[in-house]
Amino acid sequence: MPSYTPPPPGSKIIIVGAGAFGLSTAYALSLKNKYEIWVFDRDQVPIPDAASTAATQNMQLMIEGLPIWKQWNEEREARGKTPVFYKTGAVFFSQNNKYTDYSAASMKHIREAGYGHVIEELTGKDIVDRFPHFKGAVENGYDLAYLNKEAGWCDSSEAIKHIYEKCVNNGVQFVLGPSIGCFEKLFQRGNKVLGIQTKDQKIYHSDRVIIATGPWTAGLIDLGNKLTATGQIVVHFKPPASSIFSQVKNQPVWSADPGFYGFPMTSEGKLKIALHSLGYYNQRTSDGKSVPRTQMTHQNDTIPIKALKEFREFLSKFFPQTSTMDIHYSRVCWYSDSQDSNFLVTPHPNLENIIIASGDSGHGMKFLPVVGLKIAQIVEGLDTDYSRAWGWRETNDNSAAFDAMRAGKSVDLKPLQLEDPNNDETRMCTTSDLKAAISKL
């Protein structure tokens, strides 16, 4: 591995990717007021098909981020804008009056970190009294939970726009667009990276390149087996005004085995539910690398039929009210999965002047206010807990260690290929498939 030399003051740093990692890093570096920072992406911010949309370090990082989320809310309130973080609390469900190993370990870690006061344990009766829209879930065995009172959800699109404005105000330069901002390849001599080439064939020189392209990273840069793009499932319902979902106030974020999670009703009347799982591949024929397949390039894509069946089966027990509802919207959202669910933020082992900042593994957006501060330390060559946890590490194809929230986390399982002609379960759902399975009364 080439020895890493931090960029000296006055260096030009190119960041490829204007998602959570890229913008957070650009802002953190801009605060130092000693670099020329350029950010490239193939679309305007917020990028329409970006995802920005387990370790103890991650818990600490969340704790560090909360005051900044609150600060951003105050900044936006002063300008007449909506919040970016909503402290609704988060309910973590277990079944049959016994905490899951994940919930038990989470409460233990939170208490040991000195934050036991944010936890409230809930019986089935407590759950229904506080949040009556979970009545069906409790009756079907999801009868024990804990509430993290400090947790909530972020408006990812508005948060990305907020930090983008901060970058612009600090002098960060942006090159955005499907031709002028679209990364095509590294510009290099031998193993020395000297900049990037964009789709319009223009070369931009720099002293350092940071690749923060989320799930596209593994398809752009040779990283061996370190990162893989996996497609995860998101669905929206639009409950009628008469529905309990439309009537219950102060709804929390929630999570329940196996890997499902959801959000409060939005101001537009949408109920968003997602699945954190092994996901799906979209392997390209040239090299077998999985690359994102999104509605920007496949406008009629929905979700695989297998995923639909899994959602309907789970929701028939957890939210039985949805059995009479059509799925209003659905899509495949993409992770950049590392093999151990830790981020990959590190100098490339075989190329000079390049930093990889990826491997969100489904946990990137919540760290938007602070992850760039830690990435900037790695760019500047500092030895920290994060540089060690997120560094280049040797793994093998059978060493996957997904976080305990994820459905289907056995290392013996592999994601399915989307639209596999030999497996009808992977075909995209039709509009008819997304209709309610049970007739509305």
GROMACS .gro file of C-alpha atoms in nm:
model
  441
    1MET     CA    1   0.000   0.000   0.000
    2PRO     CA    2   0.143   0.343  -0.093
    3SER     CA    3   0.212   0.558   0.213
    4TYR     CA    4  -0.049   0.830   0.253
    5THR     CA    5   0.050   1.197   0.256
    6PRO     CA    6  -0.217   1.446   0.365
    7PRO     CA    7  -0.293   1.733   0.124
    8PRO     CA    8  -0.102   2.051   0.214
    9PRO     CA    9  -0.280   2.386   0.259
   10GLY     CA   10  -0.387   2.531  -0.075
   11SER     CA   11  -0.458   2.189  -0.226
   12LYS     CA   12  -0.739   2.142  -0.474
   13ILE     CA   13  -0.969   1.862  -0.359
   14ILE     CA   14  -1.227   1.709  -0.591
   15ILE     CA   15  -1.519   1.526  -0.433
   16VAL     CA   16  -1.716   1.301  -0.665
   17GLY     CA   17  -2.072   1.267  -0.534
   18ALA     CA   18  -2.310   1.524  -0.387
   19GLY     CA   19  -2.494   1.290  -0.152
   20ALA     CA   20  -2.469   1.264   0.226
   21PHE     CA   21  -2.101   1.165   0.248
   22GLY     CA   22  -1.988   1.400  -0.029
   23LEU     CA   23  -2.164   1.713   0.093
   24SER     CA   24  -2.086   1.650   0.459
   25THR     CA   25  -1.718   1.613   0.369
   26ALA     CA   26  -1.719   1.920   0.146
   27TYR     CA   27  -1.870   2.128   0.426
   28ALA     CA   28  -1.629   1.994   0.690
   29LEU     CA   29  -1.326   2.069   0.470
   30SER     CA   30  -1.461   2.414   0.380
   31LEU     CA   31  -1.468   2.505   0.750
   32LYS     CA   32  -1.088   2.476   0.754
   33ASN     CA   33  -1.060   2.758   0.501
   34LYS     CA   34  -0.739   2.620   0.352
   35TYR     CA   35  -0.846   2.404   0.055
   36GLU     CA   36  -1.002   2.464  -0.286
   37ILE     CA   37  -1.297   2.227  -0.290
   38TRP     CA   38  -1.491   2.112  -0.596
   39VAL     CA   39  -1.791   1.876  -0.596
   40PHE     CA   40  -1.908   1.689  -0.907
   41ASP     CA   41  -2.234   1.506  -0.967
   42ARG     CA   42  -2.448   1.405  -1.261
   43ASP     CA   43  -2.761   1.594  -1.148
   44GLN     CA   44  -2.876   1.890  -0.944
   45VAL     CA   45  -2.884   1.876  -0.563
   46PRO     CA   46  -3.063   1.690  -0.413
   47ILE     CA   47  -2.977   1.408  -0.653
   48PRO     CA   48  -3.312   1.242  -0.742
   49ASP     CA   49  -3.202   0.879  -0.710
   50ALA     CA   50  -2.948   0.909  -0.429
   51ALA     CA   51  -3.001   0.697  -0.121
   52SER     CA   52  -2.969   1.011   0.090
   53THR     CA   53  -3.192   1.035   0.064
   54ALA     CA   54  -2.360  -0.150   1.449
   55ALA     CA   55  -2.060  -0.039   1.603
   56THR     CA   56  -2.018   0.156   1.925
   57GLN     CA   57  -1.859   0.432   1.716
   58ASN     CA   58  -2.185   0.467   1.528
   59MET     CA   59  -2.381   0.520   1.851
   60GLN     CA   60  -2.132   0.786   1.957
   61LEU     CA   61  -2.159   0.948   1.614
   62MET     CA   62  -2.538   0.968   1.648
   63ILE     CA   63  -2.502   1.129   1.991
   64GLU     CA   64  -2.261   1.386   1.846
   65GLY     CA   65  -2.499   1.459   1.561
   66LEU     CA   66  -2.814   1.535   1.763
   67PRO     CA   67  -2.714   1.887   1.877
   68ILE     CA   68  -2.630   1.980   1.519
   69TRP     CA   69  -2.963   1.853   1.387
   70LYS     CA   70  -3.127   2.077   1.649
   71GLN     CA   71  -2.904   2.369   1.548
   72TRP     CA   72  -3.005   2.324   1.184
   73ASN     CA   73  -3.372   2.328   1.285
   74GLU     CA   74  -3.315   2.659   1.464
   75GLU     CA   75  -3.139   2.803   1.158
   76ARG     CA   76  -3.428   2.702   0.937
   77GLU     CA   77  -3.695   2.829   1.176
   78ALA     CA   78  -3.526   3.171   1.171
   79ARG     CA   79  -3.562   3.167   0.791
   80GLY     CA   80  -3.923   3.045   0.790
   81LYS     CA   81  -3.835   2.694   0.669
   82THR     CA   82  -3.956   2.354   0.785
   83PRO     CA   83  -3.737   2.143   1.018
   84VAL     CA   84  -3.494   1.886   0.886
   85PHE     CA   85  -3.511   1.671   1.200
   86TYR     CA   86  -3.834   1.564   1.373
   87LYS     CA   87  -3.792   1.425   1.726
   88THR     CA   88  -4.087   1.187   1.725
   89GLY     CA   89  -3.924   0.909   1.922
   90ALA     CA   90  -3.867   0.559   1.785
   91VAL     CA   91  -4.039   0.240   1.900
   92PHE     CA   92  -3.845  -0.086   1.866
   93PHE     CA   93  -4.083  -0.382   1.876
   94SER     CA   94  -4.023  -0.734   2.005
   95GLN     CA   95  -4.259  -1.030   1.999
   96ASN     CA   96  -4.424  -1.261   2.251
   97ASN     CA   97  -4.324  -1.053   2.553
   98LYS     CA   98  -3.950  -1.115   2.503
   99TYR     CA   99  -3.698  -0.861   2.377
  100THR     CA  100  -3.502  -0.952   2.066
  101ASP     CA  101  -3.128  -0.988   2.113
  102TYR     CA  102  -3.087  -0.667   1.912
  103SER     CA  103  -3.323  -0.466   2.134
  104ALA     CA  104  -3.170  -0.602   2.455
  105ALA     CA  105  -2.818  -0.521   2.335
  106SER     CA  106  -2.923  -0.174   2.215
  107MET     CA  107  -3.076  -0.082   2.550
  108LYS     CA  108  -2.767  -0.213   2.729
  109HIS     CA  109  -2.532  -0.001   2.514
  110ILE     CA  110  -2.746   0.312   2.551
  111ARG     CA  111  -2.759   0.277   2.928
  112GLU     CA  112  -2.387   0.204   2.957
  113ALA     CA  113  -2.316   0.518   2.756
  114GLY     CA  114  -2.502   0.720   3.018
  115TYR     CA  115  -2.822   0.780   2.821
  116GLY     CA  116  -3.059   0.543   3.000
  117HIS     CA  117  -3.297   0.832   3.062
  118VAL     CA  118  -3.394   0.841   2.693
  119ILE     CA  119  -3.534   0.486   2.708
  120GLU     CA  120  -3.887   0.394   2.811
  121GLU     CA  121  -3.991   0.030   2.815
  122LEU     CA  122  -4.346  -0.034   2.694
  123THR     CA  123  -4.588  -0.322   2.756
  124GLY     CA  124  -4.853  -0.410   2.499
  125LYS     CA  125  -5.107  -0.199   2.686
  126ASP     CA  126  -4.864   0.094   2.701
  127ILE     CA  127  -4.811   0.071   2.326
  128VAL     CA  128  -5.183   0.076   2.241
  129ASP     CA  129  -5.263   0.349   2.494
  130ARG     CA  130  -4.988   0.574   2.356
  131PHE     CA  131  -5.004   0.478   1.989
  132PRO     CA  132  -5.342   0.319   1.904
  133HIS     CA  133  -5.254   0.258   1.538
  134PHE     CA  134  -5.031  -0.028   1.663
  135LYS     CA  135  -5.328  -0.213   1.814
  136GLY     CA  136  -5.326  -0.478   1.541
  137ALA     CA  137  -4.952  -0.534   1.584
  138VAL     CA  138  -4.990  -0.585   1.960
  139GLU     CA  139  -5.281  -0.826   1.913
  140ASN     CA  140  -5.067  -1.027   1.672
  141GLY     CA  141  -4.776  -1.070   1.913
  142TYR     CA  142  -4.571  -0.750   1.881
  143ASP     CA  143  -4.651  -0.688   2.246
  144LEU     CA  144  -4.324  -0.555   2.392
  145ALA     CA  145  -4.115  -0.257   2.290
  146TYR     CA  146  -3.885   0.016   2.403
  147LEU     CA  147  -3.915   0.381   2.309
  148ASN     CA  148  -3.606   0.591   2.241
  149LYS     CA  149  -3.743   0.936   2.325
  150GLU     CA  150  -3.458   1.129   2.160
  151ALA     CA  151  -3.485   0.951   1.825
  152GLY     CA  152  -3.680   1.063   1.521
  153TRP     CA  153  -3.653   1.104   1.147
  154CYS     CA  154  -3.497   1.351   0.907
  155ASP     CA  155  -3.635   1.508   0.591
  156SER     CA  156  -3.345   1.387   0.381
  157SER     CA  157  -3.416   1.603   0.076
  158GLU     CA  158  -3.438   1.922   0.282
  159ALA     CA  159  -3.135   1.824   0.491
  160ILE     CA  160  -2.928   1.772   0.176
  161LYS     CA  161  -3.039   2.111   0.044
  162HIS     CA  162  -2.953   2.271   0.379
  163ILE     CA  163  -2.595   2.144   0.388
  164TYR     CA  164  -2.556   2.219   0.015
  165GLU     CA  165  -2.640   2.584   0.087
  166LYS     CA  166  -2.381   2.584   0.365
  167CYS     CA  167  -2.121   2.452   0.120
  168VAL     CA  168  -2.205   2.719  -0.137
  169ASN     CA  169  -2.185   2.991   0.127
  170ASN     CA  170  -1.840   2.864   0.225
  171GLY     CA  171  -1.709   2.884  -0.131
  172VAL     CA  172  -1.733   2.520  -0.239
  173GLN     CA  173  -1.749   2.497  -0.620
  174PHE     CA  174  -2.009   2.269  -0.779
  175VAL     CA  175  -2.009   2.114  -1.127
  176LEU     CA  176  -2.348   1.950  -1.172
  177GLY     CA  177  -2.515   1.796  -1.474
  178PRO     CA  178  -2.547   1.475  -1.679
  179SER     CA  179  -2.250   1.562  -1.897
  180ILE     CA  180  -2.034   1.825  -1.727
  181GLY     CA  181  -2.068   1.682  -1.375
  182CYS     CA  182  -2.083   1.311  -1.450
  183PHE     CA  183  -1.767   1.122  -1.346
  184GLU     CA  184  -1.638   0.896  -1.622
  185LYS     CA  185  -1.298   0.785  -1.493
  186LEU     CA  186  -0.994   0.879  -1.292
  187PHE     CA  187  -0.723   1.081  -1.466
  188GLN     CA  188  -0.399   0.917  -1.366
  189ARG     CA  189  -0.039   0.842  -1.457
  190GLY     CA  190   0.047   0.494  -1.346
  191ASN     CA  191  -0.092   0.455  -0.996
  192LYS     CA  192  -0.089   0.832  -0.930
  193VAL     CA  193  -0.432   0.996  -0.950
  194LEU     CA  194  -0.408   1.349  -1.088
  195GLY     CA  195  -0.778   1.432  -1.121
  196ILE     CA  196  -1.091   1.310  -1.296
  197GLN     CA  197  -1.241   1.299  -1.644
  198THR     CA  198  -1.611   1.379  -1.685
  199LYS     CA  199  -1.856   1.247  -1.942
  200ASP     CA  200  -1.800   1.549  -2.167
  201GLN     CA  201  -1.435   1.435  -2.189
  202LYS     CA  202  -1.305   1.730  -1.989
  203ILE     CA  203  -1.018   1.668  -1.750
  204TYR     CA  204  -1.009   1.837  -1.408
  205HIS     CA  205  -0.676   1.831  -1.227
  206SER     CA  206  -0.658   1.808  -0.850
  207ASP     CA  207  -0.425   1.723  -0.563
  208ARG     CA  208  -0.673   1.484  -0.405
  209VAL     CA  209  -0.984   1.297  -0.524
  210ILE     CA  210  -1.251   1.175  -0.282
  211ILE     CA  211  -1.493   0.918  -0.422
  212ALA     CA  212  -1.822   0.956  -0.233
  213THR     CA  213  -2.058   0.801  -0.485
  214GLY     CA  214  -2.259   0.578  -0.253
  215PRO     CA  215  -2.390   0.260  -0.418
  216TRP     CA  216  -2.229   0.357  -0.750
  217THR     CA  217  -1.880   0.335  -0.597
  218ALA     CA  218  -1.815  -0.035  -0.652
  219GLY     CA  219  -1.902   0.002  -1.021
  220LEU     CA  220  -1.673   0.303  -1.071
  221ILE     CA  221  -1.355   0.211  -0.882
  222ASP     CA  222  -1.186  -0.128  -0.849
  223LEU     CA  223  -1.228  -0.219  -0.482
  224GLY     CA  224  -1.228  -0.597  -0.513
  225ASN     CA  225  -1.505  -0.736  -0.293
  226LYS     CA  226  -1.505  -0.452  -0.040
  227LEU     CA  227  -1.834  -0.290  -0.148
  228THR     CA  228  -2.150  -0.409  -0.321
  229ALA     CA  229  -2.460  -0.223  -0.436
  230THR     CA  230  -2.776  -0.381  -0.297
  231GLY     CA  231  -3.132  -0.277  -0.370
  232GLN     CA  232  -3.365  -0.231  -0.073
  233ILE     CA  233  -3.743  -0.200  -0.081
  234VAL     CA  234  -3.958   0.103  -0.002
  235VAL     CA  235  -4.338   0.130  -0.031
  236HIS     CA  236  -4.587   0.411   0.035
  237PHE     CA  237  -4.954   0.382   0.124
  238LYS     CA  238  -5.201   0.668   0.113
  239PRO     CA  239  -5.455   0.589   0.387
  240PRO     CA  240  -5.799   0.749   0.361
  241ALA     CA  241  -5.897   1.031   0.596
  242SER     CA  242  -6.114   0.785   0.790
  243SER     CA  243  -5.814   0.560   0.862
  244ILE     CA  244  -5.664   0.549   1.210
  245PHE     CA  245  -5.330   0.643   1.052
  246SER     CA  246  -5.482   0.976   0.954
  247GLN     CA  247  -5.623   1.034   1.300
  248VAL     CA  248  -5.344   0.943   1.545
  249LYS     CA  249  -5.124   1.238   1.635
  250ASN     CA  250  -4.757   1.228   1.741
  251GLN     CA  251  -4.673   0.905   1.562
  252PRO     CA  252  -4.322   0.764   1.618
  253VAL     CA  253  -4.072   0.600   1.388
  254TRP     CA  254  -4.085   0.223   1.440
  255SER     CA  255  -3.885  -0.093   1.374
  256ALA     CA  256  -3.991  -0.458   1.394
  257ASP     CA  257  -3.840  -0.794   1.303
  258PRO     CA  258  -3.766  -0.914   1.045
  259GLY     CA  259  -3.603  -0.588   0.928
  260PHE     CA  260  -3.913  -0.376   0.864
  261TYR     CA  261  -3.933  -0.013   0.970
  262GLY     CA  262  -4.161   0.281   0.908
  263PHE     CA  263  -4.231   0.649   0.960
  264PRO     CA  264  -4.513   0.871   1.080
  265MET     CA  265  -4.773   0.983   0.828
  266THR     CA  266  -4.635   1.269   0.621
  267SER     CA  267  -4.805   1.605   0.574
  268GLU     CA  268  -4.901   1.478   0.226
  269GLY     CA  269  -5.086   1.182   0.381
  270LYS     CA  270  -4.829   0.917   0.286
  271LEU     CA  271  -4.733   0.621   0.505
  272LYS     CA  272  -4.377   0.505   0.426
  273ILE     CA  273  -4.259   0.153   0.513
  274ALA     CA  274  -3.927  -0.005   0.419
  275LEU     CA  275  -3.729  -0.325   0.461
  276HIS     CA  276  -3.365  -0.341   0.574
  277SER     CA  277  -3.247  -0.675   0.433
  278LEU     CA  278  -2.998  -0.858   0.214
  279GLY     CA  279  -3.171  -0.684  -0.076
  280TYR     CA  280  -3.122  -0.746  -0.448
  281TYR     CA  281  -2.839  -0.729  -0.700
  282ASN     CA  282  -2.837  -0.567  -1.042
  283GLN     CA  283  -2.528  -0.729  -1.189
  284ARG     CA  284  -2.393  -0.588  -1.513
  285THR     CA  285  -2.291  -0.841  -1.775
  286SER     CA  286  -1.940  -0.699  -1.834
  287ASP     CA  287  -1.795  -0.789  -1.493
  288GLY     CA  288  -2.076  -0.908  -1.266
  289LYS     CA  289  -2.060  -0.595  -1.048
  290SER     CA  290  -2.393  -0.493  -0.898
  291VAL     CA  291  -2.485  -0.138  -0.996
  292PRO     CA  292  -2.792   0.069  -0.903
  293ARG     CA  293  -3.100   0.039  -1.122
  294THR     CA  294  -3.327   0.333  -1.046
  295GLN     CA  295  -3.642   0.499  -1.175
  296MET     CA  296  -3.430   0.767  -1.343
  297THR     CA  297  -3.321   0.511  -1.602
  298HIS     CA  298  -3.607   0.260  -1.565
  299GLN     CA  299  -3.912   0.479  -1.518
  300ASN     CA  300  -4.160   0.193  -1.487
  301ASP     CA  301  -3.969   0.002  -1.220
  302THR     CA  302  -4.153  -0.079  -0.899
  303ILE     CA  303  -4.042  -0.358  -0.663
  304PRO     CA  304  -3.985  -0.732  -0.713
  305ILE     CA  305  -4.286  -0.959  -0.670
  306LYS     CA  306  -4.102  -1.147  -0.392
  307ALA     CA  307  -4.068  -0.824  -0.194
  308LEU     CA  308  -4.438  -0.747  -0.241
  309LYS     CA  309  -4.532  -1.085  -0.094
  310GLU     CA  310  -4.300  -1.028   0.203
  311PHE     CA  311  -4.448  -0.684   0.272
  312ARG     CA  312  -4.807  -0.801   0.244
  313GLU     CA  313  -4.740  -1.100   0.473
  314PHE     CA  314  -4.570  -0.891   0.742
  315LEU     CA  315  -4.820  -0.605   0.724
  316SER     CA  316  -5.117  -0.842   0.747
  317LYS     CA  317  -5.004  -0.896   1.108
  318PHE     CA  318  -4.838  -0.565   1.194
  319PHE     CA  319  -5.069  -0.318   1.017
  320PRO     CA  320  -5.371  -0.531   0.914
  321GLN     CA  321  -5.548  -0.210   0.805
  322THR     CA  322  -5.318  -0.194   0.501
  323SER     CA  323  -5.460  -0.518   0.358
  324THR     CA  324  -5.742  -0.315   0.201
  325MET     CA  325  -5.508  -0.044   0.071
  326ASP     CA  326  -5.334  -0.023  -0.265
  327ILE     CA  327  -4.963   0.045  -0.259
  328HIS     CA  328  -4.952   0.405  -0.374
  329TYR     CA  329  -4.582   0.412  -0.467
  330SER     CA  330  -4.289   0.173  -0.455
  331ARG     CA  331  -3.923   0.170  -0.548
  332VAL     CA  332  -3.588   0.001  -0.499
  333CYS     CA  333  -3.349   0.217  -0.294
  334TRP     CA  334  -2.977   0.138  -0.310
  335TYR     CA  335  -2.717   0.082  -0.037
  336SER     CA  336  -2.342   0.067  -0.067
  337ASP     CA  337  -2.291  -0.244   0.145
  338SER     CA  338  -1.959  -0.323   0.304
  339GLN     CA  339  -1.901  -0.677   0.422
  340ASP     CA  340  -1.909  -0.588   0.791
  341SER     CA  341  -2.159  -0.296   0.779
  342ASN     CA  342  -1.889  -0.046   0.880
  343PHE     CA  343  -1.818   0.246   0.648
  344LEU     CA  344  -1.522   0.228   0.410
  345VAL     CA  345  -1.336   0.560   0.440
  346THR     CA  346  -0.974   0.513   0.350
  347PRO     CA  347  -0.693   0.587   0.107
  348HIS     CA  348  -0.701   0.339  -0.180
  349PRO     CA  349  -0.434   0.072  -0.119
  350ASN     CA  350  -0.304   0.071  -0.478
  351LEU     CA  351  -0.360   0.429  -0.597
  352GLU     CA  352  -0.212   0.755  -0.474
  353ASN     CA  353  -0.406   1.074  -0.398
  354ILE     CA  354  -0.747   0.912  -0.373
  355ILE     CA  355  -0.978   0.854  -0.075
  356ILE     CA  356  -1.278   0.620  -0.082
  357ALA     CA  357  -1.569   0.748   0.130
  358SER     CA  358  -1.852   0.499   0.094
  359GLY     CA  359  -1.999   0.180   0.240
  360ASP     CA  360  -2.301   0.341   0.409
  361SER     CA  361  -2.465  -0.003   0.450
  362GLY     CA  362  -2.799   0.172   0.496
  363HIS     CA  363  -2.682   0.394   0.783
  364GLY     CA  364  -2.541   0.706   0.618
  365MET     CA  365  -2.808   0.976   0.620
  366LYS     CA  366  -2.858   0.995   0.998
  367PHE     CA  367  -2.492   1.100   1.032
  368LEU     CA  368  -2.511   1.381   0.775
  369PRO     CA  369  -2.415   1.665   1.016
  370VAL     CA  370  -2.104   1.490   1.153
  371VAL     CA  371  -1.977   1.214   0.923
  372GLY     CA  372  -1.790   1.468   0.710
  373LEU     CA  373  -1.598   1.589   1.016
  374LYS     CA  374  -1.466   1.235   1.066
  375ILE     CA  375  -1.395   1.187   0.694
  376ALA     CA  376  -1.203   1.517   0.690
  377GLN     CA  377  -0.981   1.385   0.970
  378ILE     CA  378  -0.902   1.081   0.757
  379VAL     CA  379  -0.828   1.305   0.457
  380GLU     CA  380  -0.582   1.492   0.678
  381GLY     CA  381  -0.414   1.170   0.788
  382LEU     CA  382  -0.521   1.167   1.154
  383ASP     CA  383  -0.526   0.838   1.342
  384THR     CA  384  -0.866   0.810   1.513
  385ASP     CA  385  -1.112   0.545   1.627
  386TYR     CA  386  -1.299   0.610   1.302
  387SER     CA  387  -0.996   0.582   1.075
  388ARG     CA  388  -0.925   0.243   1.229
  389ALA     CA  389  -1.287   0.119   1.218
  390TRP     CA  390  -1.347   0.244   0.864
  391GLY     CA  391  -1.005   0.167   0.715
  392TRP     CA  392  -0.912  -0.080   0.441
  393ARG     CA  393  -0.956  -0.423   0.592
  394GLU     CA  394  -0.909  -0.774   0.463
  395THR     CA  395  -1.225  -0.978   0.429
  396ASN     CA  396  -1.333  -1.278   0.226
  397ASP     CA  397  -1.648  -1.361   0.036
  398ASN     CA  398  -1.790  -1.557   0.329
  399SER     CA  399  -1.721  -1.305   0.606
  400ALA     CA  400  -2.033  -1.088   0.580
  401ALA     CA  401  -2.137  -0.960   0.922
  402PHE     CA  402  -2.451  -0.756   0.861
  403ASP     CA  403  -2.598  -0.552   1.144
  404ALA     CA  404  -2.847  -0.733   1.363
  405MET     CA  405  -3.147  -0.530   1.237
  406ARG     CA  406  -3.120  -0.674   0.889
  407ALA     CA  407  -3.361  -0.941   0.764
  408GLY     CA  408  -3.204  -1.254   0.612
  409LYS     CA  409  -2.864  -1.178   0.762
  410SER     CA  410  -2.724  -1.530   0.738
  411VAL     CA  411  -2.391  -1.539   0.553
  412ASP     CA  412  -2.520  -1.845   0.369
  413LEU     CA  413  -2.774  -1.632   0.181
  414LYS     CA  414  -2.705  -1.409  -0.119
  415PRO     CA  415  -2.919  -1.130  -0.265
  416LEU     CA  416  -3.128  -1.223  -0.569
  417GLN     CA  417  -3.068  -1.072  -0.912
  418LEU     CA  418  -3.338  -0.825  -1.020
  419GLU     CA  419  -3.535  -0.929  -1.328
  420ASP     CA  420  -3.371  -1.272  -1.338
  421PRO     CA  421  -3.540  -1.444  -1.636
  422ASN     CA  422  -3.511  -1.777  -1.452
  423ASN     CA  423  -3.683  -1.653  -1.136
  424ASP     CA  424  -4.030  -1.500  -1.163
  425GLU     CA  425  -4.002  -1.384  -0.800
  426THR     CA  426  -3.758  -1.113  -0.912
  427ARG     CA  427  -3.975  -0.956  -1.181
  428MET     CA  428  -4.104  -0.603  -1.120
  429CYS     CA  429  -4.462  -0.575  -0.995
  430THR     CA  430  -4.729  -0.445  -1.228
  431THR     CA  431  -4.980  -0.180  -1.129
  432SER     CA  432  -5.232  -0.460  -1.083
  433ASP     CA  433  -4.998  -0.649  -0.847
  434LEU     CA  434  -4.980  -0.343  -0.620
  435LYS     CA  435  -5.357  -0.329  -0.573
  436ALA     CA  436  -5.507  -0.434  -0.239
  437ALA     CA  437  -5.532  -0.808  -0.192
  438ILE     CA  438  -5.852  -0.771   0.009
  439SER     CA  439  -6.146  -0.578  -0.134
  440LYS     CA  440  -6.233  -0.248   0.033
  441LEU     CA  441  -6.563  -0.253   0.222
   0.00000   0.00000   0.00000
